[in-house]
Amino acid sequence: MRALAYFKKGDIHFTNDIPRPEIQTDDEVIIDVSWCGICGSDLHEYLDGPIFMPKDGECHKLSNAALPLAMGHEMSGIVSKVGPKVTKVKVGDHVVVDAASSCADLHCWPHSKFYNSKPCDACQRGSENLCTHAGFVGLGVISGGFAEQVVVSQHHIIPVPKEIPLDVAALVEPLSVTWHAVKISGFKKGSSALVLGAGPIGLCTILVLKGMGASKIVVSEIAERRIEMAKKLGVEVFNPSKHGHKSIEILRGLTKSHDGFDYSYDCSGIQVTFETSLKALTFKGTATNIAVWGPKPVPFQPMDVTLQEKVMTGSIGYVVEDFEEVVRAIHNGDIAMEDCKQLITGKQRIEDGWEKGFQELMDHKESNVKILLTPNNHGEMK
Amino acid sequence: MRALAYFKKGDIHFTNDIPRPEIQTDDEVIIDVSWCGICGSDLHEYLDGPIFMPKDGECHKLSNAALPLAMGHEMSGIVSKVGPKVTKVKVGDHVVVDAASSCADLHCWPHSKFYNSKPCDACQRGSENLCTHAGFVGLGVISGGFAEQVVVSQHHIIPVPKEIPLDVAALVEPLSVTWHAVKISGFKKGSSALVLGAGPIGLCTILVLKGMGASKIVVSEIAERRIEMAKKLGVEVFNPSKHGHKSIEILRGLTKSHDGFDYSYDCSGIQVTFETSLKALTFKGTATNIAVWGPKPVPFQPMDVTLQEKVMTGSIGYVVEDFEEVVRAIHNGDIAMEDCKQLITGKQRIEDGWEKGFQELMDHKESNVKILLTPNNHGEMK
């Protein structure tokens, strides 16, 4: 079938030759893909990879899948076929996919050395995102959503009401990343929040915070295009490049108590955002890291947490409940459909996905949020 | 009256000339001190001070008190006089003192520039330990417990059942520090805990963890005398000096899941304990700093928290509820009286407090936990 696939380090291109997925386990579902967004981690695989993908000439350590494999893990689509034990969805249903794989998927991969092994501690305790075997559909475990079809077990399938357009549904995955983060931060309705960075994850964090009833949201961002983007979502924007070392003090002063924010979310992952995420909090405030950091450490003073009993944590990935809750929040209007649409800055066919998707994002990072690709199964591109 | 007092930087000595406290506000209570423990922070005032104490020639910024002032903030005693509005205790009651001062005390200090000012945000929200005006009895705010008598408002007085000996009661204050820390860490009964360091605070943390029903407690300590001390409390001791860079891996392996601890408590405050406090945790584990750190930062990798959604926090001081709960825990046997007694390694009169208390602790840090001083009001030293 047609797909935009990862062939080897530094080589991602369109192909007609990815094998069409088949149902091999009774609980699997085949989806005709509608839309699939390009994620920062897709670009990372190209620029700094392989990270999640198998090394050239190797198979995936978990599923034993071999390259080439279609990329793409932020997908929506329509169910095209279901295995005999599938109860969650039926053919024709609109769905999104929880792209994380975990112990719950080992039974699908008879060639895996972990086939049918006992679930790890994290999975046993319901933290599948922290699974020892964590991986992602479209990032090497199995072929992903920049393709005509995808096969996943029903455990990872979330039905989407037909009132939610399928392009908006493709945003459920990045929204689930930030929904998970805001949830594990312990966010309480009516609290204030500072978002550091207005890239795709920062903007998704804003949508979730609006959806969870934040009393005040300030986003700190220096890039003009992103500042505009954040303003369109109706939040207050602070540009630290205009205030230098006074930024933290000014940020704290923007809150009702003038003492800082209840919660902060680092969606940038650089030393200055790390420091701000802690110091712009009020006492007992919580700083949550959502950014992916490199190995270089940042200087940290334990008393910056201790003296005001602040809390620091970090969030990684999501669980299937996050998807269900995001779908519900979009459906009931807590997350505004119009806000979601603001995040879609481009739509392309998978045939053009490399040049007009990946390349465009690498060349014009700041003027884009989400570019969605489609195999055009249902005339998505008209 | 007689007292061991702080006169100026580097000068702490016994005196007969500290003014006897008087009741000046209707809700104040005068206590005849029984016992008062010497704390690490008392030594700090001498070695690196003034920290909490007023600078030479100045008055305390909060209470306007002038030097000399009696030191000592870990006290027990017997009520000797009560103001007309005191309802919480009566003359003859055994009590301990929550030594922290906060907005709740401003009404007691007519000479303070903050006299009768509005409570700060932290106090309004019940976090008096994070009060803008935080200070301590016996550390400069008002004269402390290395003296015949102390005066404090009833808000800070906690009655102690007479079944608890007054020497054990003098440990309620340091136990409240660690009770507060274990509480804010969110500790759940049946969880596992790692304590880093078996000094006075580490040992008090062990007592609290035993009292709160930890399923497993391991303490990491390198000093022989402290290792012995911890063993007497019936916990497992790990000596990292024997295992070098394998220590974290071995520590994790000591837990039931072999995956690390649910909670860790840093009672040492050095780079290696900081790192261990995070890395020896299982996924979603919580590291709590109780140590007081200097300004030198430690290197920190945000992914060490993020990849397993760990939590890092810190605890400072206590609130009056912590004292009430510790008294209850000792009274009902959750914290064993015998364990408490193990922590008392010396008893001296205040007259000898400098040489046989402060000096002894500075010269033989590791063979001591708590040295209690007494004004011998009730024949405590026979």
PDB file of N, CA, C and O in Angstrom, chain B residues 229-286:
ATOM      1  N   MET B 229      23.166   3.244  65.528  1.00  0.00           N
ATOM      2  CA  MET B 229      21.983   3.944  66.029  1.00  0.00           C
ATOM      3  C   MET B 229      20.734   3.534  65.231  1.00  0.00           C
ATOM      4  O   MET B 229      19.689   3.236  65.796  1.00  0.00           O
ATOM      5  N   ALA B 230      20.875   3.521  63.914  1.00  0.00           N
ATOM      6  CA  ALA B 230      19.741   3.175  63.052  1.00  0.00           C
ATOM      7  C   ALA B 230      19.336   1.720  63.250  1.00  0.00           C
ATOM      8  O   ALA B 230      18.150   1.388  63.281  1.00  0.00           O
ATOM      9  N   LYS B 231      20.340   0.857  63.416  1.00  0.00           N
ATOM     10  CA  LYS B 231      20.040  -0.571  63.621  1.00  0.00           C
ATOM     11  C   LYS B 231      19.233  -0.783  64.897  1.00  0.00           C
ATOM     12  O   LYS B 231      18.336  -1.619  64.940  1.00  0.00           O
ATOM     13  N   LYS B 232      19.555   0.001  65.922  1.00  0.00           N
ATOM     14  CA  LYS B 232      18.802  -0.100  67.183  1.00  0.00           C
ATOM     15  C   LYS B 232      17.328   0.208  66.980  1.00  0.00           C
ATOM     16  O   LYS B 232      16.483  -0.217  67.750  1.00  0.00           O
ATOM     17  N   LEU B 233      17.024   0.987  65.948  1.00  0.00           N
ATOM     18  CA  LEU B 233      15.620   1.317  65.670  1.00  0.00           C
ATOM     19  C   LEU B 233      14.962   0.234  64.817  1.00  0.00           C
ATOM     20  O   LEU B 233      13.805   0.358  64.428  1.00  0.00           O
ATOM     21  N   GLY B 234      15.733  -0.805  64.500  1.00  0.00           N
ATOM     22  CA  GLY B 234      15.150  -1.961  63.817  1.00  0.00           C
ATOM     23  C   GLY B 234      14.928  -1.786  62.327  1.00  0.00           C
ATOM     24  O   GLY B 234      14.054  -2.424  61.750  1.00  0.00           O
ATOM     25  N   VAL B 235      15.714  -0.921  61.682  1.00  0.00           N
ATOM     26  CA  VAL B 235      15.558  -0.792  60.226  1.00  0.00           C
ATOM     27  C   VAL B 235      16.801  -1.341  59.525  1.00  0.00           C
ATOM     28  O   VAL B 235      17.854  -1.514  60.129  1.00  0.00           O
ATOM     29  N   GLU B 236      16.633  -1.597  58.243  1.00  0.00           N
ATOM     30  CA  GLU B 236      17.726  -2.112  57.429  1.00  0.00           C
ATOM     31  C   GLU B 236      18.683  -0.959  57.105  1.00  0.00           C
ATOM     32  O   GLU B 236      18.236   0.129  56.741  1.00  0.00           O
ATOM     33  N   VAL B 237      19.974  -1.201  57.242  1.00  0.00           N
ATOM     34  CA  VAL B 237      20.945  -0.141  56.966  1.00  0.00           C
ATOM     35  C   VAL B 237      21.799  -0.527  55.768  1.00  0.00           C
ATOM     36  O   VAL B 237      22.236  -1.673  55.638  1.00  0.00           O
ATOM     37  N   PHE B 238      22.001   0.434  54.886  1.00  0.00           N
ATOM     38  CA  PHE B 238      22.846   0.226  53.705  1.00  0.00           C
ATOM     39  C   PHE B 238      24.004   1.207  53.783  1.00  0.00           C
ATOM     40  O   PHE B 238      23.799   2.395  54.021  1.00  0.00           O
ATOM     41  N   ASN B 239      25.215   0.695  53.593  1.00  0.00           N
ATOM     42  CA  ASN B 239      26.394   1.560  53.645  1.00  0.00           C
ATOM     43  C   ASN B 239      26.957   1.754  52.233  1.00  0.00           C
ATOM     44  O   ASN B 239      27.646   0.879  51.709  1.00  0.00           O
ATOM     45  N   PRO B 240      26.649   2.902  51.613  1.00  0.00           N
ATOM     46  CA  PRO B 240      27.051   3.098  50.214  1.00  0.00           C
ATOM     47  C   PRO B 240      28.568   3.155  50.029  1.00  0.00           C
ATOM     48  O   PRO B 240      29.057   2.908  48.931  1.00  0.00           O
ATOM     49  N   SER B 241      29.304   3.437  51.106  1.00  0.00           N
ATOM     50  CA  SER B 241      30.759   3.547  50.937  1.00  0.00           C
ATOM     51  C   SER B 241      31.359   2.193  50.561  1.00  0.00           C
ATOM     52  O   SER B 241      32.459   2.110  50.044  1.00  0.00           O
ATOM     53  N   LYS B 242      30.613   1.119  50.804  1.00  0.00           N
ATOM     54  CA  LYS B 242      31.118  -0.214  50.460  1.00  0.00           C
ATOM     55  C   LYS B 242      30.758  -0.636  49.038  1.00  0.00           C
ATOM     56  O   LYS B 242      31.197  -1.680  48.569  1.00  0.00           O
ATOM     57  N   HIS B 243      29.904   0.147  48.366  1.00  0.00           N
ATOM     58  CA  HIS B 243      29.406  -0.303  47.061  1.00  0.00           C
ATOM     59  C   HIS B 243      29.636   0.684  45.920  1.00  0.00           C
ATOM     60  O   HIS B 243      29.358   0.360  44.763  1.00  0.00           O
ATOM     61  N   GLY B 244      30.098   1.890  46.252  1.00  0.00           N
ATOM     62  CA  GLY B 244      30.431   2.875  45.218  1.00  0.00           C
ATOM     63  C   GLY B 244      29.309   3.113  44.233  1.00  0.00           C
ATOM     64  O   GLY B 244      28.145   3.267  44.627  1.00  0.00           O
ATOM     65  N   HIS B 245      29.641   3.087  42.932  1.00  0.00           N
ATOM     66  CA  HIS B 245      28.671   3.468  41.897  1.00  0.00           C
ATOM     67  C   HIS B 245      27.565   2.435  41.704  1.00  0.00           C
ATOM     68  O   HIS B 245      26.614   2.677  40.971  1.00  0.00           O
ATOM     69  N   LYS B 246      27.697   1.284  42.376  1.00  0.00           N
ATOM     70  CA  LYS B 246      26.625   0.281  42.254  1.00  0.00           C
ATOM     71  C   LYS B 246      25.525   0.498  43.294  1.00  0.00           C
ATOM     72  O   LYS B 246      24.527  -0.236  43.334  1.00  0.00           O
ATOM     73  N   SER B 247      25.729   1.500  44.154  1.00  0.00           N
ATOM     74  CA  SER B 247      24.825   1.682  45.296  1.00  0.00           C
ATOM     75  C   SER B 247      23.361   1.818  44.887  1.00  0.00           C
ATOM     76  O   SER B 247      22.487   1.185  45.476  1.00  0.00           O
ATOM     77  N   ILE B 248      23.098   2.641  43.887  1.00  0.00           N
ATOM     78  CA  ILE B 248      21.700   2.897  43.518  1.00  0.00           C
ATOM     79  C   ILE B 248      21.022   1.613  43.046  1.00  0.00           C
ATOM     80  O   ILE B 248      19.916   1.286  43.468  1.00  0.00           O
ATOM     81  N   GLU B 249      21.735   0.879  42.228  1.00  0.00           N
ATOM     82  CA  GLU B 249      21.202  -0.385  41.709  1.00  0.00           C
ATOM     83  C   GLU B 249      20.920  -1.368  42.857  1.00  0.00           C
ATOM     84  O   GLU B 249      19.871  -2.012  42.900  1.00  0.00           O
ATOM     85  N   ILE B 250      21.850  -1.454  43.794  1.00  0.00           N
ATOM     86  CA  ILE B 250      21.662  -2.373  44.927  1.00  0.00           C
ATOM     87  C   ILE B 250      20.487  -1.913  45.787  1.00  0.00           C
ATOM     88  O   ILE B 250      19.649  -2.715  46.197  1.00  0.00           O
ATOM     89  N   LEU B 251      20.417  -0.615  46.040  1.00  0.00           N
ATOM     90  CA  LEU B 251      19.306  -0.080  46.841  1.00  0.00           C
ATOM     91  C   LEU B 251      17.961  -0.432  46.205  1.00  0.00           C
ATOM     92  O   LEU B 251      17.046  -0.904  46.877  1.00  0.00           O
ATOM     93  N   ARG B 252      17.852  -0.200  44.895  1.00  0.00           N
ATOM     94  CA  ARG B 252      16.594  -0.515  44.202  1.00  0.00           C
ATOM     95  C   ARG B 252      16.240  -1.993  44.370  1.00  0.00           C
ATOM     96  O   ARG B 252      15.079  -2.352  44.547  1.00  0.00           O
ATOM     97  N   GLY B 253      17.274  -2.814  44.324  1.00  0.00           N
ATOM     98  CA  GLY B 253      17.070  -4.255  44.442  1.00  0.00           C
ATOM     99  C   GLY B 253      16.617  -4.703  45.823  1.00  0.00           C
ATOM    100  O   GLY B 253      16.141  -5.821  45.997  1.00  0.00           O
ATOM    101  N   LEU B 254      16.750  -3.827  46.810  1.00  0.00           N
ATOM    102  CA  LEU B 254      16.336  -4.198  48.170  1.00  0.00           C
ATOM    103  C   LEU B 254      14.819  -4.156  48.346  1.00  0.00           C
ATOM    104  O   LEU B 254      14.294  -4.615  49.353  1.00  0.00           O
ATOM    105  N   THR B 255      14.121  -3.576  47.366  1.00  0.00           N
ATOM    106  CA  THR B 255      12.667  -3.466  47.500  1.00  0.00           C
ATOM    107  C   THR B 255      11.989  -4.715  46.945  1.00  0.00           C
ATOM    108  O   THR B 255      12.584  -5.461  46.168  1.00  0.00           O
ATOM    109  N   LYS B 256      10.746  -4.884  47.328  1.00  0.00           N
ATOM    110  CA  LYS B 256       9.969  -6.062  46.947  1.00  0.00           C
ATOM    111  C   LYS B 256       9.899  -6.211  45.418  1.00  0.00           C
ATOM    112  O   LYS B 256      10.036  -7.295  44.877  1.00  0.00           O
ATOM    113  N   SER B 257       9.699  -5.085  44.729  1.00  0.00           N
ATOM    114  CA  SER B 257       9.571  -5.128  43.268  1.00  0.00           C
ATOM    115  C   SER B 257      10.940  -5.164  42.593  1.00  0.00           C
ATOM    116  O   SER B 257      11.031  -5.313  41.379  1.00  0.00           O
ATOM    117  N   HIS B 258      12.001  -4.985  43.383  1.00  0.00           N
ATOM    118  CA  HIS B 258      13.372  -4.825  42.861  1.00  0.00           C
ATOM    119  C   HIS B 258      13.478  -3.626  41.924  1.00  0.00           C
ATOM    120  O   HIS B 258      14.406  -3.525  41.135  1.00  0.00           O
ATOM    121  N   ASP B 259      12.506  -2.746  42.009  1.00  0.00           N
ATOM    122  CA  ASP B 259      12.452  -1.633  41.070  1.00  0.00           C
ATOM    123  C   ASP B 259      12.640  -0.293  41.770  1.00  0.00           C
ATOM    124  O   ASP B 259      12.586   0.755  41.151  1.00  0.00           O
ATOM    125  N   GLY B 260      12.849  -0.302  43.078  1.00  0.00           N
ATOM    126  CA  GLY B 260      13.070   0.957  43.781  1.00  0.00           C
ATOM    127  C   GLY B 260      11.967   1.267  44.781  1.00  0.00           C
ATOM    128  O   GLY B 260      10.961   0.558  44.873  1.00  0.00           O
ATOM    129  N   PHE B 261      12.180   2.355  45.507  1.00  0.00           N
ATOM    130  CA  PHE B 261      11.321   2.729  46.636  1.00  0.00           C
ATOM    131  C   PHE B 261      10.155   3.614  46.196  1.00  0.00           C
ATOM    132  O   PHE B 261      10.252   4.354  45.223  1.00  0.00           O
ATOM    133  N   ASP B 262       9.088   3.550  46.980  1.00  0.00           N
ATOM    134  CA  ASP B 262       7.942   4.425  46.728  1.00  0.00           C
ATOM    135  C   ASP B 262       8.256   5.868  47.153  1.00  0.00           C
ATOM    136  O   ASP B 262       7.790   6.814  46.533  1.00  0.00           O
ATOM    137  N   TYR B 263       9.026   6.006  48.223  1.00  0.00           N
ATOM    138  CA  TYR B 263       9.348   7.335  48.765  1.00  0.00           C
ATOM    139  C   TYR B 263      10.811   7.379  49.177  1.00  0.00           C
ATOM    140  O   TYR B 263      11.354   6.366  49.626  1.00  0.00           O
ATOM    141  N   SER B 264      11.425   8.552  49.031  1.00  0.00           N
ATOM    142  CA  SER B 264      12.764   8.747  49.590  1.00  0.00           C
ATOM    143  C   SER B 264      12.795  10.081  50.318  1.00  0.00           C
ATOM    144  O   SER B 264      12.047  11.005  49.972  1.00  0.00           O
ATOM    145  N   TYR B 265      13.656  10.153  51.327  1.00  0.00           N
ATOM    146  CA  TYR B 265      13.766  11.360  52.154  1.00  0.00           C
ATOM    147  C   TYR B 265      15.238  11.715  52.283  1.00  0.00           C
ATOM    148  O   TYR B 265      16.011  10.948  52.860  1.00  0.00           O
ATOM    149  N   ASP B 266      15.615  12.848  51.717  1.00  0.00           N
ATOM    150  CA  ASP B 266      17.009  13.267  51.774  1.00  0.00           C
ATOM    151  C   ASP B 266      17.241  14.063  53.057  1.00  0.00           C
ATOM    152  O   ASP B 266      16.789  15.199  53.190  1.00  0.00           O
ATOM    153  N   CYS B 267      17.931  13.430  54.003  1.00  0.00           N
ATOM    154  CA  CYS B 267      18.219  14.070  55.286  1.00  0.00           C
ATOM    155  C   CYS B 267      19.700  14.413  55.368  1.00  0.00           C
ATOM    156  O   CYS B 267      20.237  14.616  56.459  1.00  0.00           O
ATOM    157  N   SER B 268      20.375  14.446  54.225  1.00  0.00           N
ATOM    158  CA  SER B 268      21.806  14.760  54.205  1.00  0.00           C
ATOM    159  C   SER B 268      22.081  16.022  53.402  1.00  0.00           C
ATOM    160  O   SER B 268      22.802  16.907  53.846  1.00  0.00           O
ATOM    161  N   GLY B 269      21.537  16.083  52.196  1.00  0.00           N
ATOM    162  CA  GLY B 269      21.693  17.303  51.412  1.00  0.00           C
ATOM    163  C   GLY B 269      23.049  17.440  50.756  1.00  0.00           C
ATOM    164  O   GLY B 269      23.684  18.488  50.836  1.00  0.00           O
ATOM    165  N   ILE B 270      23.511  16.370  50.110  1.00  0.00           N
ATOM    166  CA  ILE B 270      24.725  16.475  49.293  1.00  0.00           C
ATOM    167  C   ILE B 270      24.408  15.870  47.926  1.00  0.00           C
ATOM    168  O   ILE B 270      23.411  15.166  47.770  1.00  0.00           O
ATOM    169  N   GLN B 271      25.275  16.150  46.958  1.00  0.00           N
ATOM    170  CA  GLN B 271      24.946  15.768  45.586  1.00  0.00           C
ATOM    171  C   GLN B 271      24.605  14.286  45.436  1.00  0.00           C
ATOM    172  O   GLN B 271      23.647  13.924  44.762  1.00  0.00           O
ATOM    173  N   VAL B 272      25.366  13.436  46.112  1.00  0.00           N
ATOM    174  CA  VAL B 272      25.142  12.000  45.931  1.00  0.00           C
ATOM    175  C   VAL B 272      23.816  11.559  46.561  1.00  0.00           C
ATOM    176  O   VAL B 272      23.134  10.672  46.033  1.00  0.00           O
ATOM    177  N   THR B 273      23.413  12.193  47.652  1.00  0.00           N
ATOM    178  CA  THR B 273      22.117  11.807  48.240  1.00  0.00           C
ATOM    179  C   THR B 273      20.978  12.360  47.385  1.00  0.00           C
ATOM    180  O   THR B 273      19.936  11.728  47.244  1.00  0.00           O
ATOM    181  N   PHE B 274      21.190  13.536  46.810  1.00  0.00           N
ATOM    182  CA  PHE B 274      20.177  14.096  45.910  1.00  0.00           C
ATOM    183  C   PHE B 274      19.928  13.139  44.747  1.00  0.00           C
ATOM    184  O   PHE B 274      18.793  12.776  44.439  1.00  0.00           O
ATOM    185  N   GLU B 275      21.018  12.716  44.130  1.00  0.00           N
ATOM    186  CA  GLU B 275      20.913  11.825  42.976  1.00  0.00           C
ATOM    187  C   GLU B 275      20.264  10.492  43.373  1.00  0.00           C
ATOM    188  O   GLU B 275      19.376   9.992  42.690  1.00  0.00           O
ATOM    189  N   THR B 276      20.701   9.958  44.500  1.00  0.00           N
ATOM    190  CA  THR B 276      20.152   8.683  44.970  1.00  0.00           C
ATOM    191  C   THR B 276      18.672   8.822  45.299  1.00  0.00           C
ATOM    192  O   THR B 276      17.876   7.929  45.006  1.00  0.00           O
ATOM    193  N   SER B 277      18.310   9.955  45.889  1.00  0.00           N
ATOM    194  CA  SER B 277      16.909  10.147  46.303  1.00  0.00           C
ATOM    195  C   SER B 277      15.972  10.038  45.109  1.00  0.00           C
ATOM    196  O   SER B 277      14.834   9.604  45.243  1.00  0.00           O
ATOM    197  N   LEU B 278      16.452  10.415  43.927  1.00  0.00           N
ATOM    198  CA  LEU B 278      15.629  10.313  42.718  1.00  0.00           C
ATOM    199  C   LEU B 278      15.763   8.954  42.045  1.00  0.00           C
ATOM    200  O   LEU B 278      14.783   8.321  41.681  1.00  0.00           O
ATOM    201  N   LYS B 279      17.006   8.519  41.879  1.00  0.00           N
ATOM    202  CA  LYS B 279      17.244   7.329  41.062  1.00  0.00           C
ATOM    203  C   LYS B 279      16.912   6.023  41.772  1.00  0.00           C
ATOM    204  O   LYS B 279      16.730   5.001  41.123  1.00  0.00           O
ATOM    205  N   ALA B 280      16.844   6.042  43.091  1.00  0.00           N
ATOM    206  CA  ALA B 280      16.502   4.808  43.809  1.00  0.00           C
ATOM    207  C   ALA B 280      14.992   4.636  43.946  1.00  0.00           C
ATOM    208  O   ALA B 280      14.526   3.689  44.565  1.00  0.00           O
ATOM    209  N   LEU B 281      14.219   5.547  43.352  1.00  0.00           N
ATOM    210  CA  LEU B 281      12.757   5.449  43.408  1.00  0.00           C
ATOM    211  C   LEU B 281      12.229   4.548  42.310  1.00  0.00           C
ATOM    212  O   LEU B 281      12.808   4.458  41.232  1.00  0.00           O
ATOM    213  N   THR B 282      11.086   3.932  42.562  1.00  0.00           N
ATOM    214  CA  THR B 282      10.346   3.255  41.508  1.00  0.00           C
ATOM    215  C   THR B 282       9.576   4.314  40.710  1.00  0.00           C
ATOM    216  O   THR B 282       9.575   5.491  41.078  1.00  0.00           O
ATOM    217  N   PHE B 283       8.919   3.884  39.619  1.00  0.00           N
ATOM    218  CA  PHE B 283       8.154   4.843  38.822  1.00  0.00           C
ATOM    219  C   PHE B 283       7.059   5.489  39.671  1.00  0.00           C
ATOM    220  O   PHE B 283       6.497   4.848  40.549  1.00  0.00           O
ATOM    221  N   LYS B 284       6.828   6.756  39.411  1.00  0.00           N
ATOM    222  CA  LYS B 284       5.855   7.564  40.154  1.00  0.00           C
ATOM    223  C   LYS B 284       6.206   7.715  41.633  1.00  0.00           C
ATOM    224  O   LYS B 284       5.366   8.139  42.436  1.00  0.00           O
ATOM    225  N   GLY B 285       7.440   7.392  42.003  1.00  0.00           N
ATOM    226  CA  GLY B 285       7.871   7.574  43.388  1.00  0.00           C
ATOM    227  C   GLY B 285       8.100   9.049  43.704  1.00  0.00           C
ATOM    228  O   GLY B 285       8.233   9.872  42.801  1.00  0.00           O
ATOM    229  N   THR B 286       8.153   9.351  44.997  1.00  0.00           N
ATOM    230  CA  THR B 286       8.309  10.745  45.437  1.00  0.00           C
ATOM    231  C   THR B 286       9.570  10.920  46.273  1.00  0.00           C
ATOM    232  O   THR B 286       9.760  10.205  47.261  1.00  0.00           O
TER     233      THR B 286
END
